[in-house]
């Protein structure tokens, strides 16, 4: 049995990782700003972070925050080094080195920190979780017309499959950058949005808007896709159907 700290272990991905590691018989600590007894703001670090990391063999870093992920990673890595952690596992995003989107630039910077940390490390990059697309479509379907970026595709993946892989990696030896993981289908945003509208019983005219800028060009070129690693099984429709079964369907 090893002691594993899952940062962001209450989040969309982290809670599934935590569940799987606990099922594997490990002692799992969950760290987030609100989860006692390891309620820590990683951007601040301090003695509470040191206490959370003391005695830990492996860290799975799933926490993320709109601003401050780089400082958070610096604090976490420094604490991990002090505590003699042997394996640092980081979840990243396919294309962080190809798409100059601000959040992706931060993810890439954190990858570099992990690689240069002196700790044993593993980095897994995946495509977008189905949950994220639903959140996005919820937002853009509020106005009477649904505006979507023109000529952009996506390859969403089921988060429980990512959690399974991440838990597997966390239980193994440091592996460096492992193969990217993408969802089963590369689809246009429009086709994914129409599936969402159908599943939630909403009617919206869809208007595709060409956007400017380097990040948009890189998304349009498919920099965030991994068609050669379409290893995911669950489709967006499977996800929407399961969600509807849990009461998150119509008007959801
Ligand atoms: N979503 C995607 O499509 C996708 C795709 C590929 C990779 N990823 C990566 O997967 C990871 C997890 O994403 P997610 O969608 O599961 O995130 P999420 O649902 O937003 O969860 C974020 C977690 O981080 C914790 N957290 C936030 N700020 C914190 C802070 N300052 N200090 C400590 N904990 C903090 C949150 O809990 P508290 O609020 O209690 O702090 C929560 O547990 C991220 O690194 C993300 O980049 C996501």
Coordinates of C-alpha atoms and ligand atoms in Angstrom, one line a residue:
X1 CA 0.0 0.0 0.0
X2 CA 1.3 3.4 -0.9
X3 CA 0.2 6.8 0.4
X4 CA -1.1 9.0 -2.5
X5 CA -2.1 12.6 -2.5
X6 CA -4.6 13.7 -5.1
X7 CA -4.7 17.4 -5.5
X8 CA -8.1 18.6 -6.8
X9 CA -9.4 15.2 -5.6
X10 CA -12.9 16.7 -5.4
X11 CA -13.0 17.9 -9.0
X12 CA -14.5 16.4 -12.2
X13 CA -11.4 14.2 -12.8
X14 CA -9.9 14.1 -9.3
X15 CA -12.8 12.5 -7.6
X16 CA -12.8 9.5 -10.0
X17 CA -9.0 9.1 -9.6
X18 CA -9.4 9.2 -5.8
X19 CA -12.2 6.5 -6.0
X20 CA -10.1 4.2 -8.2
X21 CA -7.0 4.6 -6.0
X22 CA -8.9 3.9 -2.9
X23 CA -10.5 0.8 -4.5
X24 CA -6.9 -0.3 -5.3
X25 CA -6.2 -0.4 -1.5
X26 CA -4.1 2.8 -1.2
X27 CA -4.2 5.4 1.4
X28 CA -5.4 8.4 -0.4
X29 CA -5.4 12.0 0.8
X30 CA -7.5 14.6 -1.0
X31 CA -6.2 18.1 -1.2
X32 CA -8.2 21.1 -2.3
X33 CA -9.1 24.5 -0.9
X34 CA -12.1 23.1 0.8
X35 CA -11.4 19.4 1.6
X36 CA -10.6 18.8 5.2
X37 CA -8.2 17.8 6.7
X38 CA -6.1 18.8 3.7
X39 CA -7.7 22.1 2.9
X40 CA -4.9 24.0 1.2
X41 CA -4.7 26.8 -1.4
X42 CA -1.8 25.5 -3.5
X43 CA -1.1 29.1 -4.7
X44 CA -0.2 30.0 -1.1
X45 CA 1.5 26.8 0.1
X46 CA 2.9 27.0 3.6
X47 CA 2.9 24.6 6.5
X48 CA -0.5 23.1 5.7
X49 CA 0.9 22.0 2.3
X50 CA 4.0 20.5 4.0
X51 CA 1.8 18.6 6.4
X52 CA -0.4 17.3 3.5
X53 CA 2.7 16.0 1.6
X54 CA 4.6 14.5 4.5
X55 CA 4.7 10.7 4.3
X56 CA 3.3 10.7 0.7
X57 CA 4.9 8.4 -1.9
X58 CA 3.0 9.7 -5.0
X59 CA 1.2 12.9 -5.9
X60 CA -1.4 13.0 -8.6
X61 CA -1.8 16.7 -9.5
X62 CA -5.3 17.3 -10.7
X63 CA -6.0 20.7 -9.1
X64 CA -6.5 23.6 -11.4
X65 CA -7.6 27.2 -10.8
X66 CA -8.3 29.9 -13.4
X67 CA -5.3 32.0 -12.3
X68 CA -2.2 30.8 -10.4
X69 CA -1.6 27.2 -11.6
X70 CA 2.1 27.9 -12.2
X71 CA 2.7 29.2 -8.7
X72 CA 0.6 26.4 -7.3
X73 CA 2.8 23.8 -9.1
X74 CA 6.0 25.5 -7.9
X75 CA 4.7 25.3 -4.3
X76 CA 3.6 21.7 -4.7
X77 CA 6.9 20.6 -6.3
X78 CA 8.9 22.3 -3.6
X79 CA 6.9 20.6 -0.9
X80 CA 7.2 17.3 -2.7
X81 CA 11.0 17.6 -2.8
X82 CA 11.2 18.4 0.9
X83 CA 9.0 15.4 1.7
X84 CA 10.9 13.0 -0.5
X85 CA 8.0 12.1 -2.8
X86 CA 9.1 9.6 -5.4
X87 CA 6.5 10.0 -8.1
X88 CA 4.7 13.1 -9.4
X89 CA 1.9 12.5 -11.9
X90 CA 0.5 15.4 -13.9
X91 CA -2.6 15.6 -16.1
X92 CA -2.2 17.9 -19.1
X93 CA -3.9 18.7 -22.3
X94 CA -3.2 17.5 -25.9
X95 CA -1.7 20.3 -27.9
X96 CA -0.5 22.6 -25.1
X97 CA 2.7 23.0 -27.1
X98 CA 0.8 23.7 -30.4
X99 CA -2.1 26.0 -29.4
X100 CA -1.1 29.4 -27.9
X101 CA -4.2 29.6 -25.7
X102 CA -3.5 31.3 -22.4
X103 CA -4.6 28.4 -20.2
X104 CA -2.6 26.0 -22.4
X105 CA 0.5 28.1 -22.1
X106 CA 0.3 27.8 -18.3
X107 CA -0.2 24.0 -18.6
X108 CA 3.0 23.8 -20.8
X109 CA 4.9 25.9 -18.2
X110 CA 3.8 23.5 -15.5
X111 CA 4.8 20.5 -17.6
X112 CA 8.3 22.0 -17.8
X113 CA 8.4 22.5 -14.0
X114 CA 7.4 18.9 -13.5
X115 CA 10.1 17.7 -16.0
X116 CA 12.8 19.8 -14.3
X117 CA 11.6 19.1 -10.7
X118 CA 14.2 16.3 -10.0
X119 CA 11.3 14.1 -8.9
X120 CA 10.3 10.9 -10.8
X121 CA 7.4 12.1 -13.0
X122 CA 4.7 11.0 -15.4
X123 CA 2.7 13.3 -17.6
X124 CA -0.5 12.3 -19.4
X125 CA -2.1 14.7 -22.0
X126 CA -5.7 14.1 -22.9
X127 CA -8.4 15.8 -25.0
X128 CA -11.4 17.7 -23.5
X129 CA -13.7 15.8 -21.1
X130 CA -17.3 15.5 -22.2
X131 CA -18.2 17.4 -19.0
X132 CA -16.4 20.5 -20.3
X133 CA -18.2 20.5 -23.6
X134 CA -21.6 20.3 -21.8
X135 CA -20.6 23.2 -19.6
X136 CA -19.6 25.2 -22.7
X137 CA -22.8 24.3 -24.6
X138 CA -24.9 25.3 -21.5
X139 CA -23.3 28.7 -21.6
X140 CA -23.6 29.3 -25.4
X141 CA -27.1 28.0 -25.6
X142 CA -28.4 30.6 -23.1
X143 CA -29.0 33.4 -25.7
X144 CA -31.6 32.7 -28.4
X145 CA -28.9 32.0 -31.0
X146 CA -26.1 29.6 -30.4
X147 CA -22.8 31.0 -31.5
X148 CA -20.0 28.5 -32.2
X149 CA -16.5 28.9 -33.5
X150 CA -16.5 28.1 -37.2
X151 CA -14.5 25.2 -38.6
X152 CA -13.3 23.9 -35.2
X153 CA -13.4 20.2 -34.3
X154 CA -13.2 18.4 -31.0
X155 CA -12.4 14.9 -29.8
X156 CA -14.0 14.7 -26.3
X157 CA -13.3 11.9 -23.9
X158 CA -15.0 10.2 -21.0
X159 CA -13.5 11.4 -17.8
X160 CA -13.8 8.1 -16.0
X161 CA -11.6 6.5 -18.7
X162 CA -9.0 9.2 -18.1
X163 CA -9.2 8.6 -14.3
X164 CA -8.7 4.9 -14.9
X165 CA -5.5 5.6 -16.9
X166 CA -4.2 8.2 -14.5
X167 CA -4.8 5.8 -11.5
X168 CA -3.0 3.1 -13.4
X169 CA 0.0 5.4 -14.1
X170 CA 0.0 6.6 -10.4
X171 CA 0.4 3.0 -9.3
X172 CA 3.3 2.3 -11.6
X173 CA 6.8 3.7 -11.8
X174 CA 7.5 7.2 -13.2
X175 CA 7.1 6.9 -17.0
X176 CA 7.8 10.4 -18.3
X177 CA 5.5 11.7 -21.1
X178 CA 3.2 8.8 -21.9
X179 CA 1.1 8.5 -25.1
X180 CA -1.6 11.1 -25.5
X181 CA -5.2 9.9 -24.9
X182 CA -8.0 11.1 -27.2
X183 CA -11.7 10.4 -27.3
X184 CA -13.2 8.0 -29.8
X185 CA -14.4 10.5 -32.4
X186 CA -13.2 13.7 -34.0
X187 CA -16.4 15.7 -34.6
X188 CA -17.2 19.3 -35.6
X189 CA -18.3 21.5 -32.8
X190 CA -21.6 22.0 -34.7
X191 CA -22.3 18.3 -34.7
X192 CA -21.5 18.0 -30.9
X193 CA -23.6 21.1 -30.2
X194 CA -26.6 19.6 -32.1
X195 CA -26.3 16.4 -30.1
X196 CA -26.4 18.5 -26.9
X197 CA -29.4 20.5 -28.1
X198 CA -31.2 17.2 -29.1
X199 CA -30.4 15.6 -25.7
X200 CA -31.6 18.6 -23.7
X201 CA -34.7 19.3 -25.8
X202 CA -33.5 22.8 -26.7
X203 CA -34.1 24.5 -30.0
X204 CA -31.6 27.1 -31.1
X205 CA -30.4 28.3 -34.5
X206 CA -26.7 27.6 -34.7
X207 CA -24.5 30.3 -36.1
X208 CA -20.8 29.6 -36.8
X209 CA -18.5 32.6 -36.2
X210 CA -15.0 32.8 -37.7
X211 CA -12.7 34.1 -35.0
X212 CA -9.3 35.7 -35.3
X213 CA -6.0 35.2 -33.6
X214 CA -3.2 32.6 -33.3
X215 CA -5.0 30.4 -30.8
X216 CA -8.1 30.1 -32.9
X217 CA -6.0 29.3 -36.0
X218 CA -4.2 26.5 -34.1
X219 CA -7.6 25.1 -32.8
X220 CA -8.9 25.2 -36.4
X221 CA -5.8 23.3 -37.5
X222 CA -6.6 20.6 -35.0
X223 CA -3.6 21.3 -32.7
X224 CA -5.7 20.1 -29.7
X225 CA -6.7 16.8 -31.3
X226 CA -5.1 13.3 -31.1
X227 CA -6.7 11.3 -34.0
X228 CA -3.8 8.9 -33.9
X229 CA -4.6 8.2 -30.2
X230 CA -8.4 7.8 -30.4
X231 CA -8.3 5.3 -27.6
X232 CA -11.4 6.5 -25.7
X233 CA -14.5 4.3 -25.8
X234 CA -17.4 6.4 -24.5
X235 CA -19.0 8.7 -27.1
X236 CA -20.5 12.1 -26.4
X237 CA -23.9 10.6 -27.1
X238 CA -23.2 7.9 -24.4
X239 CA -22.3 10.7 -22.0
X240 CA -25.4 12.7 -22.8
X241 CA -27.7 9.6 -22.4
X242 CA -26.1 8.7 -19.0
X243 CA -26.5 12.3 -17.9
X244 CA -30.2 12.4 -18.9
X245 CA -30.7 9.2 -16.9
X246 CA -29.4 11.0 -13.9
X247 CA -31.8 13.9 -14.4
X248 CA -29.4 16.2 -16.2
X249 CA -31.2 15.9 -19.6
X250 CA -34.0 18.2 -20.6
X251 CA -33.2 21.9 -20.2
X252 CA -30.0 20.8 -18.4
Ligands
LIG1 N1 -11.7 19.5 -18.3 C1 -11.0 19.0 -19.3 O1 -11.6 18.9 -20.4 C2 -9.6 18.6 -19.2 C3 -9.0 18.0 -20.3 C4 -7.6 17.6 -20.1 C5 -6.9 17.9 -19.0 N2 -7.6 18.5 -18.0 C6 -6.9 18.8 -16.7 O2 -7.4 18.0 -15.7 C7 -7.3 18.6 -14.5 C8 -8.6 18.6 -13.7 O3 -9.6 19.3 -14.4 P1 -11.1 19.3 -13.9 O4 -11.9 19.6 -15.0 O5 -11.3 18.0 -13.1 O6 -11.0 20.5 -12.8 P2 -12.2 20.9 -11.8 O7 -13.4 20.1 -11.9 O8 -12.3 22.4 -12.0 O9 -11.5 20.7 -10.4 C9 -10.5 21.5 -9.9 C10 -10.1 20.9 -8.5 O10 -9.0 21.7 -8.1 C11 -9.3 22.2 -6.7 N3 -8.6 23.6 -6.7 C12 -8.9 24.7 -7.4 N4 -8.1 25.7 -7.1 C13 -7.3 25.2 -6.1 C14 -6.2 25.8 -5.3 N5 -5.8 27.0 -5.5 N6 -5.6 25.0 -4.4 C15 -5.9 23.7 -4.2 N7 -6.9 23.1 -4.9 C16 -7.6 23.8 -5.9 C17 -10.8 22.3 -6.7 O11 -11.3 22.2 -5.4 P3 -11.5 23.5 -4.4 O12 -12.5 24.4 -5.1 O13 -12.1 22.9 -3.1 O14 -10.2 24.1 -4.2 C18 -11.2 21.0 -7.4 O15 -11.0 19.9 -6.6 C19 -6.7 20.1 -14.8 O16 -5.4 20.1 -14.6 C20 -7.1 20.2 -16.2 O17 -6.2 21.1 -16.9 C21 -8.9 18.9 -18.1

